[in-house]
Short mmCIF file of C-alpha atoms and ligand atoms in Angstrom, two decimals:
data_model
loop_
_atom_site.label_atom_id
_atom_site.label_comp_id
_atom_site.label_asym_id
_atom_site.label_seq_id
_atom_site.Cartn_x
_atom_site.Cartn_y
_atom_site.Cartn_z
CA MET A 80 36.59 78.58 -31.31
CA ILE A 81 36.49 79.96 -27.75
CA GLU A 82 38.24 77.01 -26.42
CA ASN A 83 40.89 77.33 -29.10
CA LEU A 84 41.33 80.99 -28.00
CA SER A 85 41.63 80.24 -24.43
CA SER A 86 44.20 77.51 -24.92
CA ILE A 87 46.20 79.97 -27.07
CA VAL A 88 46.01 82.60 -24.29
CA GLU A 89 46.94 79.97 -21.77
CA ALA A 90 50.04 78.86 -23.84
CA LEU A 91 50.97 82.49 -24.39
CA SER A 92 51.00 83.39 -20.78
CA LYS A 93 52.79 80.22 -19.95
CA SER A 94 55.54 81.08 -22.17
CA PHE A 95 55.52 84.54 -21.04
CA SER A 96 56.10 83.40 -17.50
CA GLN A 97 58.65 81.01 -18.60
CA ILE A 98 60.60 83.83 -20.35
CA SER A 99 60.25 86.02 -17.17
CA THR A 100 61.74 83.27 -15.13
CA LEU A 101 64.62 82.81 -17.49
CA LEU A 102 65.36 86.59 -17.43
CA GLY A 103 64.78 86.82 -13.73
CA ILE A 104 61.99 89.30 -14.01
CA GLN A 105 59.46 89.77 -11.30
CA TRP A 106 56.40 91.67 -12.42
CA ALA A 107 54.63 94.21 -10.36
CA PRO A 108 51.05 93.21 -9.48
CA MET A 109 48.18 94.75 -11.50
CA ASP A 110 45.96 95.75 -8.56
CA ILE A 111 47.99 98.54 -7.11
CA PRO A 112 46.16 101.34 -5.30
CA MET A 113 46.19 104.65 -7.01
CA SER A 114 48.27 106.33 -4.18
CA ARG A 115 51.02 103.81 -4.72
CA ARG A 116 50.98 104.41 -8.46
CA LEU A 117 51.36 108.09 -7.82
CA GLN A 118 54.25 107.41 -5.55
CA THR A 119 55.99 105.35 -8.09
CA PHE A 120 55.41 108.10 -10.71
CA ALA A 121 56.87 110.67 -8.38
CA ALA A 122 59.90 108.48 -7.90
CA PHE A 123 60.22 107.87 -11.63
CA LEU A 124 60.13 111.61 -12.48
CA TRP A 125 62.54 112.35 -9.64
CA ILE A 126 65.21 109.71 -10.67
CA TYR A 127 65.12 111.09 -14.24
CA LEU A 128 65.35 114.57 -12.90
CA ILE A 129 68.50 113.66 -10.97
CA LEU A 130 70.07 111.56 -13.69
CA PHE A 131 69.39 113.56 -16.64
CA GLY A 132 67.95 116.89 -15.57
CA GLU A 133 71.10 118.89 -16.13
CA ALA A 134 71.82 117.41 -19.61
CA PHE A 135 68.24 118.06 -20.51
CA ALA A 136 68.23 121.69 -19.20
CA ILE A 137 71.50 122.45 -21.23
CA TYR A 138 69.88 120.74 -24.23
CA LEU A 139 66.69 122.89 -23.91
CA PHE A 140 68.73 126.10 -23.59
CA ILE A 141 70.70 125.40 -26.70
CA ARG A 142 67.49 124.64 -28.59
CA LEU A 143 66.17 128.05 -27.39
CA VAL A 144 69.34 129.73 -28.50
CA TYR A 145 68.87 128.47 -32.00
CA SER A 146 65.18 128.95 -32.18
CA LYS A 147 63.31 132.24 -33.08
CA TYR A 148 63.10 132.88 -29.30
CA TRP A 149 66.74 133.32 -29.19
CA TRP A 150 66.11 136.69 -27.48
CA ALA A 151 64.53 134.90 -24.50
CA ALA A 152 67.79 132.81 -24.18
CA LEU A 153 69.76 136.06 -24.31
CA LEU A 154 67.67 137.69 -21.69
CA TYR A 155 67.90 134.69 -19.50
CA GLY A 156 71.60 134.47 -19.91
CA ALA A 157 72.05 138.00 -19.12
CA TRP A 158 69.94 137.59 -15.90
CA MET A 159 71.72 134.47 -14.98
CA LEU A 160 75.12 136.12 -15.18
CA ASN A 161 73.97 138.96 -12.97
CA ASP A 162 72.58 136.40 -10.53
CA ILE A 163 75.61 134.00 -10.55
CA GLU A 164 76.79 134.82 -7.05
CA ILE A 165 73.34 133.91 -5.42
CA CYS A 166 74.50 130.36 -4.61
CA ASN A 167 77.13 131.83 -2.36
CA ARG A 168 74.82 134.31 -0.74
CA GLY A 169 72.04 132.43 0.98
CA GLY A 170 70.44 131.12 -2.22
CA ARG A 171 66.79 131.67 -3.04
CA SER A 172 64.56 129.30 -1.25
CA SER A 173 60.94 128.98 -2.15
CA GLU A 174 58.48 127.47 0.39
CA TRP A 175 55.98 126.86 -2.41
CA VAL A 176 58.41 124.72 -4.65
CA ARG A 177 59.58 122.97 -1.46
CA SER A 178 56.01 122.08 -0.61
CA TRP A 179 55.11 120.62 -4.06
CA ILE A 180 52.96 117.47 -3.81
CA TRP A 181 55.46 115.77 -5.93
CA TRP A 182 57.88 115.56 -3.02
CA ARG A 183 55.33 114.21 -0.70
CA TYR A 184 54.54 111.31 -3.00
CA LEU A 185 58.45 110.78 -3.47
CA ALA A 186 58.90 110.74 0.28
CA ASP A 187 55.95 108.34 0.84
CA TYR A 188 57.30 105.93 -1.86
CA PHE A 189 60.15 104.69 0.38
CA PRO A 190 59.08 106.16 2.83
CA ILE A 191 61.60 108.88 3.93
CA LYS A 192 61.33 109.96 7.47
CA LEU A 193 63.03 112.76 9.39
CA VAL A 194 63.78 112.09 13.09
CA LYS A 195 65.06 114.41 15.77
CA THR A 196 66.90 113.32 18.89
CA VAL A 197 66.95 116.73 20.60
CA ASP A 198 65.55 120.20 20.05
CA LEU A 199 67.59 122.81 18.20
CA ASP A 200 67.83 126.42 19.34
CA PRO A 201 66.45 128.74 16.69
CA SER A 202 68.53 131.61 17.80
CA LYS A 203 71.74 129.71 16.62
CA ASN A 204 73.11 128.33 13.42
CA TYR A 205 74.04 124.84 12.85
CA MET A 206 76.21 122.78 10.39
CA PHE A 207 74.56 119.46 9.73
CA ALA A 208 77.18 116.92 8.77
CA CYS A 209 75.27 114.24 6.87
CA PHE A 210 76.13 110.67 6.21
CA PRO A 211 76.11 108.50 4.08
CA HIS A 212 76.12 109.95 0.62
CA GLY A 213 74.64 106.78 -0.78
CA VAL A 214 73.90 106.72 -4.53
CA ILE A 215 72.01 109.93 -4.60
CA SER A 216 71.61 111.32 -1.04
CA LEU A 217 67.92 110.71 -1.04
CA GLY A 218 67.42 111.12 2.80
CA ALA A 219 69.05 114.54 2.77
CA PHE A 220 67.07 115.67 -0.30
CA GLY A 221 63.73 114.59 1.14
CA SER A 222 64.38 116.08 4.56
CA PHE A 223 66.23 119.22 3.68
CA CYS A 224 65.23 120.25 0.32
CA THR A 225 61.55 119.65 0.63
CA ASN A 226 58.62 120.30 3.10
CA ALA A 227 57.79 116.56 2.67
CA THR A 228 59.12 115.33 5.98
CA ASP A 229 58.06 118.35 8.00
CA PHE A 230 61.42 119.79 8.85
CA LYS A 231 59.69 123.17 9.98
CA LYS A 232 57.26 121.33 12.17
CA LEU A 233 60.11 119.27 13.72
CA PHE A 234 62.33 122.25 14.24
CA PRO A 235 60.24 125.36 14.66
CA GLY A 236 61.90 128.57 13.69
CA MET A 237 64.78 126.81 11.63
CA THR A 238 65.60 126.86 8.03
CA CYS A 239 67.79 124.39 6.16
CA HIS A 240 69.93 124.56 3.05
CA LEU A 241 71.29 121.53 1.37
CA ILE A 242 74.92 122.15 0.17
CA THR A 243 76.26 120.95 -3.18
CA LEU A 244 79.00 121.55 -5.56
CA GLY A 245 79.00 125.10 -7.13
CA GLY A 246 79.07 123.67 -10.73
CA HIS A 247 75.40 122.80 -10.51
CA PHE A 248 74.60 126.48 -10.30
CA LEU A 249 76.08 127.16 -13.74
CA VAL A 250 73.55 124.92 -15.50
CA PRO A 251 70.65 127.30 -16.97
CA LEU A 252 67.19 126.48 -15.83
CA PHE A 253 68.27 123.56 -13.63
CA ARG A 254 70.00 126.01 -11.23
CA ASP A 255 66.61 127.81 -10.67
CA LEU A 256 65.00 124.64 -9.29
CA ALA A 257 67.98 123.84 -7.28
CA LEU A 258 67.93 127.34 -5.76
CA ALA A 259 64.17 127.17 -5.03
CA LEU A 260 64.73 123.99 -3.15
CA GLY A 261 67.13 126.00 -1.00
CA ILE A 262 70.28 124.53 -2.13
CA CYS A 263 73.47 126.57 -1.88
CA SER A 264 77.07 126.15 -3.09
CA SER A 265 79.70 124.34 -1.01
CA SER A 266 82.30 127.09 -1.21
CA GLU A 267 83.62 128.46 1.98
CA GLN A 268 82.26 131.79 1.23
CA SER A 269 78.78 130.38 0.83
CA LEU A 270 79.05 128.27 4.20
CA LEU A 271 80.41 131.23 6.13
CA TYR A 272 77.48 133.46 4.75
CA LEU A 273 74.86 130.98 5.81
CA LEU A 274 76.29 130.49 9.16
CA ASP A 275 76.95 134.15 9.88
CA LYS A 276 75.32 135.00 13.22
CA LYS A 277 74.96 138.56 12.06
CA LYS A 278 72.87 137.75 9.05
CA TYR A 279 70.94 134.62 10.21
CA GLU A 280 69.39 132.92 13.00
CA GLY A 281 68.21 129.32 12.96
CA ASN A 282 69.98 128.42 9.77
CA CYS A 283 71.19 124.93 9.03
CA ALA A 284 73.85 124.23 6.35
CA CYS A 285 73.40 120.73 5.43
CA MET A 286 76.49 119.08 3.99
CA ILE A 287 77.08 115.63 2.81
CA ILE A 288 80.73 115.24 3.89
CA GLY A 289 81.78 112.15 2.00
CA GLY A 290 80.67 113.69 -1.29
CA ALA A 291 80.76 111.92 -4.70
CA ALA A 292 83.70 109.72 -3.52
CA GLU A 293 81.54 108.05 -0.91
CA ALA A 294 78.93 107.20 -3.51
CA LEU A 295 81.20 104.52 -4.90
CA ASP A 296 80.84 102.61 -1.61
CA ALA A 297 77.09 102.65 -1.51
CA HIS A 298 75.85 98.96 -1.36
CA PRO A 299 72.82 97.61 0.48
CA LYS A 300 73.47 97.05 4.17
CA GLU A 301 76.79 98.74 4.02
CA TYR A 302 77.91 101.92 5.69
CA LYS A 303 81.21 103.05 4.63
CA VAL A 304 81.82 106.76 5.06
CA ILE A 305 84.71 109.11 4.25
CA LEU A 306 85.53 111.31 7.27
CA ASN A 307 89.14 110.81 8.26
CA ARG A 308 90.47 113.13 5.55
CA ARG A 309 87.69 115.58 5.58
CA LYS A 310 88.64 118.64 7.67
CA GLY A 311 87.33 121.59 5.71
CA PHE A 312 83.92 121.51 7.27
CA ILE A 313 85.53 121.51 10.78
CA ARG A 314 87.53 124.57 9.91
CA VAL A 315 84.40 126.33 8.64
CA ALA A 316 82.46 125.37 11.74
CA MET A 317 85.21 126.76 13.96
CA LYS A 318 85.47 129.93 12.00
CA SER A 319 81.75 130.59 12.17
CA GLY A 320 81.20 129.17 15.74
CA ALA A 321 78.28 127.07 14.47
CA ALA A 322 77.52 123.83 16.28
CA LEU A 323 78.22 120.59 14.45
CA VAL A 324 75.23 118.21 14.19
CA PRO A 325 75.81 114.62 13.15
CA VAL A 326 73.06 113.43 10.83
CA PHE A 327 72.82 109.93 9.66
CA SER A 328 70.48 108.44 7.04
CA PHE A 329 69.65 104.84 7.86
CA GLY A 330 68.68 102.77 4.80
CA GLU A 331 70.14 105.37 2.42
CA THR A 332 72.34 102.56 0.91
CA ASP A 333 69.43 100.07 0.46
CA ILE A 334 67.58 101.82 -2.32
CA PHE A 335 69.80 100.60 -5.18
CA ARG A 336 71.97 97.50 -5.84
CA PRO A 337 75.03 98.87 -7.68
CA PRO A 338 77.43 96.33 -9.27
CA ASN A 339 80.19 95.14 -7.03
CA ASN A 340 83.24 97.44 -7.24
CA PRO A 341 85.90 96.42 -4.70
CA GLU A 342 89.03 98.57 -4.54
CA ASN A 343 91.38 97.96 -7.45
CA SER A 344 88.67 96.31 -9.56
CA LEU A 345 88.61 97.39 -13.21
CA LEU A 346 85.12 99.09 -12.56
CA ARG A 347 86.35 100.94 -9.43
CA ARG A 348 89.50 102.14 -11.20
CA PHE A 349 87.36 103.41 -14.09
CA GLN A 350 85.01 105.31 -11.68
CA GLU A 351 87.79 106.75 -9.76
CA LYS A 352 89.31 107.96 -13.04
CA VAL A 353 86.19 109.63 -14.08
CA ARG A 354 85.61 111.07 -10.71
CA GLN A 355 89.17 112.66 -10.67
CA LEU A 356 88.65 114.17 -14.23
CA THR A 357 85.09 115.46 -13.68
CA GLY A 358 84.24 115.50 -10.01
CA ILE A 359 81.27 113.31 -10.72
CA SER A 360 81.25 109.70 -9.81
CA PRO A 361 79.94 107.44 -12.49
CA MET A 362 77.31 105.44 -10.63
CA PHE A 363 75.04 102.57 -11.56
CA PRO A 364 71.72 103.15 -10.04
CA MET A 365 70.36 99.69 -10.50
CA GLY A 366 66.91 99.34 -8.82
CA ARG A 367 63.79 98.28 -10.44
CA GLY A 368 61.51 99.29 -13.26
CA VAL A 369 57.90 100.70 -13.34
CA PHE A 370 56.16 97.43 -14.08
CA GLN A 371 58.57 94.92 -12.84
CA TYR A 372 61.01 94.77 -9.89
CA SER A 373 64.07 93.14 -11.57
CA TYR A 374 65.52 95.93 -13.83
CA GLY A 375 65.79 99.68 -14.08
CA VAL A 376 66.95 102.77 -12.48
CA LEU A 377 63.84 103.29 -10.39
CA PRO A 378 64.88 103.13 -6.68
CA ILE A 379 63.70 100.25 -4.56
CA ARG A 380 60.92 100.94 -1.99
CA ALA A 381 63.00 100.75 1.17
CA PRO A 382 62.74 102.96 4.14
CA VAL A 383 65.19 105.86 4.64
CA THR A 384 65.31 107.50 8.04
CA THR A 385 67.32 110.59 8.57
CA VAL A 386 68.20 111.04 12.16
CA VAL A 387 69.39 114.39 13.41
CA GLY A 388 71.80 113.92 16.33
CA ALA A 389 72.64 116.10 19.33
CA PRO A 390 74.62 119.27 18.40
CA MET A 391 78.29 119.52 19.38
CA GLU A 392 79.06 123.07 20.50
CA VAL A 393 82.14 124.45 18.68
CA LYS A 394 84.10 127.46 20.05
CA ARG A 395 84.40 130.35 17.68
CA ASN A 396 87.94 130.41 16.33
CA LEU A 397 88.86 132.51 13.26
CA GLU A 398 92.28 131.00 12.92
CA PRO A 399 92.24 127.47 14.08
CA THR A 400 95.43 125.54 14.11
CA ASN A 401 95.77 122.05 12.78
CA GLU A 402 95.84 120.52 16.31
CA GLU A 403 92.70 122.40 17.30
CA ILE A 404 91.01 121.20 14.00
CA ASP A 405 92.15 117.70 14.80
CA ALA A 406 90.80 117.72 18.19
CA VAL A 407 87.20 118.85 17.20
CA HIS A 408 87.32 116.36 14.22
CA ALA A 409 88.20 113.56 16.58
CA GLU A 410 85.35 114.43 18.98
CA PHE A 411 82.93 114.71 16.16
CA THR A 412 83.95 111.23 14.67
CA GLU A 413 83.31 109.83 18.02
CA ARG A 414 79.86 111.34 18.26
CA LEU A 415 78.99 110.04 14.75
CA GLN A 416 79.96 106.55 15.66
CA THR A 417 77.87 106.85 18.85
CA LEU A 418 74.90 108.16 16.94
CA PHE A 419 75.03 105.40 14.44
CA GLU A 420 75.32 102.67 17.23
CA THR A 421 72.55 104.02 19.50
CA GLU A 422 70.02 104.57 16.63
CA LYS A 423 70.53 101.69 14.26
CA LYS A 424 68.42 99.30 16.24
CA LYS A 425 65.45 101.49 15.61
CA TYR A 426 65.66 101.85 11.99
CA LEU A 427 67.55 98.93 10.47
CA LYS A 428 66.07 95.41 10.36
CA TYR A 429 69.60 94.15 10.05
CA TYR A 430 71.14 96.15 12.68
CA GLU A 431 73.05 93.36 14.13
CA GLU A 432 75.26 93.15 11.07
CA ALA A 433 75.25 96.92 10.40
CA ARG A 434 78.76 98.40 11.02
CA LEU A 435 79.80 101.99 10.46
CA VAL A 436 83.19 101.90 8.73
CA ILE A 437 84.90 105.30 8.79
CA THR A 438 87.71 105.95 6.34
C1 NAG B 709 54.49 122.33 4.80
O1 NAG B 709 53.92 121.20 5.20
C2 NAG B 709 52.85 121.38 6.22
C3 NAG B 709 52.40 119.99 6.71
O2 NAG B 709 53.35 119.29 7.24
C4 NAG B 709 51.85 122.37 5.85
O3 NAG B 709 51.07 122.49 6.84
C5 NAG B 709 52.38 123.62 5.38
O4 NAG B 709 51.43 124.42 4.89
C6 NAG B 709 53.45 123.37 4.22
N1 NAG B 709 53.98 124.65 3.77
C7 NAG B 709 53.57 125.21 2.64
C8 NAG B 709 54.23 126.44 2.32
O5 NAG B 709 52.81 124.75 1.88
#
């Protein structure tokens, strides 16, 4: 009887592993330490927050409107309308929310690291120009929206705000989390407010210059960034007199394996069309699952190192001409390229093949 049973188990496990091989599934081992399990859980919750958080928040809000607590939705809606401008006026950062243990486990999963090359002056404001966008800008999120990579310890006296599209602040409930994480809107008014020397000292506005368009080029080991046609941030830096800081996240493109979408392929044309219509790039965050390494939206455990380069002083100029903007833009582009070349050896195993392609 026992013998029968064990031969059945053996046969079952054999066919299980055969099916796994057939489907190309590689299972995670069973004996994973608790801290790693918590890291996986943190990454799992986070990717669902990023992918479905806004849709879920809208769903919750609508449910609330049609429930017997409709008055709570009404009160919230009234408050939100009254509060709608906050994303253009410095936001509402909460050190408590930025210090949640969730973010620390999330950062340790990859791990995400923040590195400085020089000290910053806490009596000045800076514009961080971050590259690449990657699929979801994990490095920028970990380093500039949370306390998990010790931004405050690395840059004493400085405060950072990640910049994102204003549309996110129209989503009820979700906007409160975004604001608590220090995120602000990308409007010119918002940027000039954050970088205003009369209002703030030691503020950093962290912009992901390539935006959603760059996300479509996020493939492992590839660093293709959009900069040549991005001039707005240069103009804002000149208007405010804030120094421009090149920031590069090495490994940002390694945490997912999106399907191939070369220019002019059917998939790419579809993605571009949706992006033009909605401003959002339809991405395919193909990583791993919780219990196996072959399928799923969970990002891959791969190190992401966000390196903050040396600031480039920008002379304050309230009405820069196109030529003046181009000159600053050219110098910044050169500095970004230099930062990539000098730092890549330290953070990329495949640095010899790693090229920064600026378009
Ligand atoms: C931020 O993290 C540091 C550890 O790096 C910790 O000492 C500090 O208390 C944290 N801030 C808050 C508000 O918890």
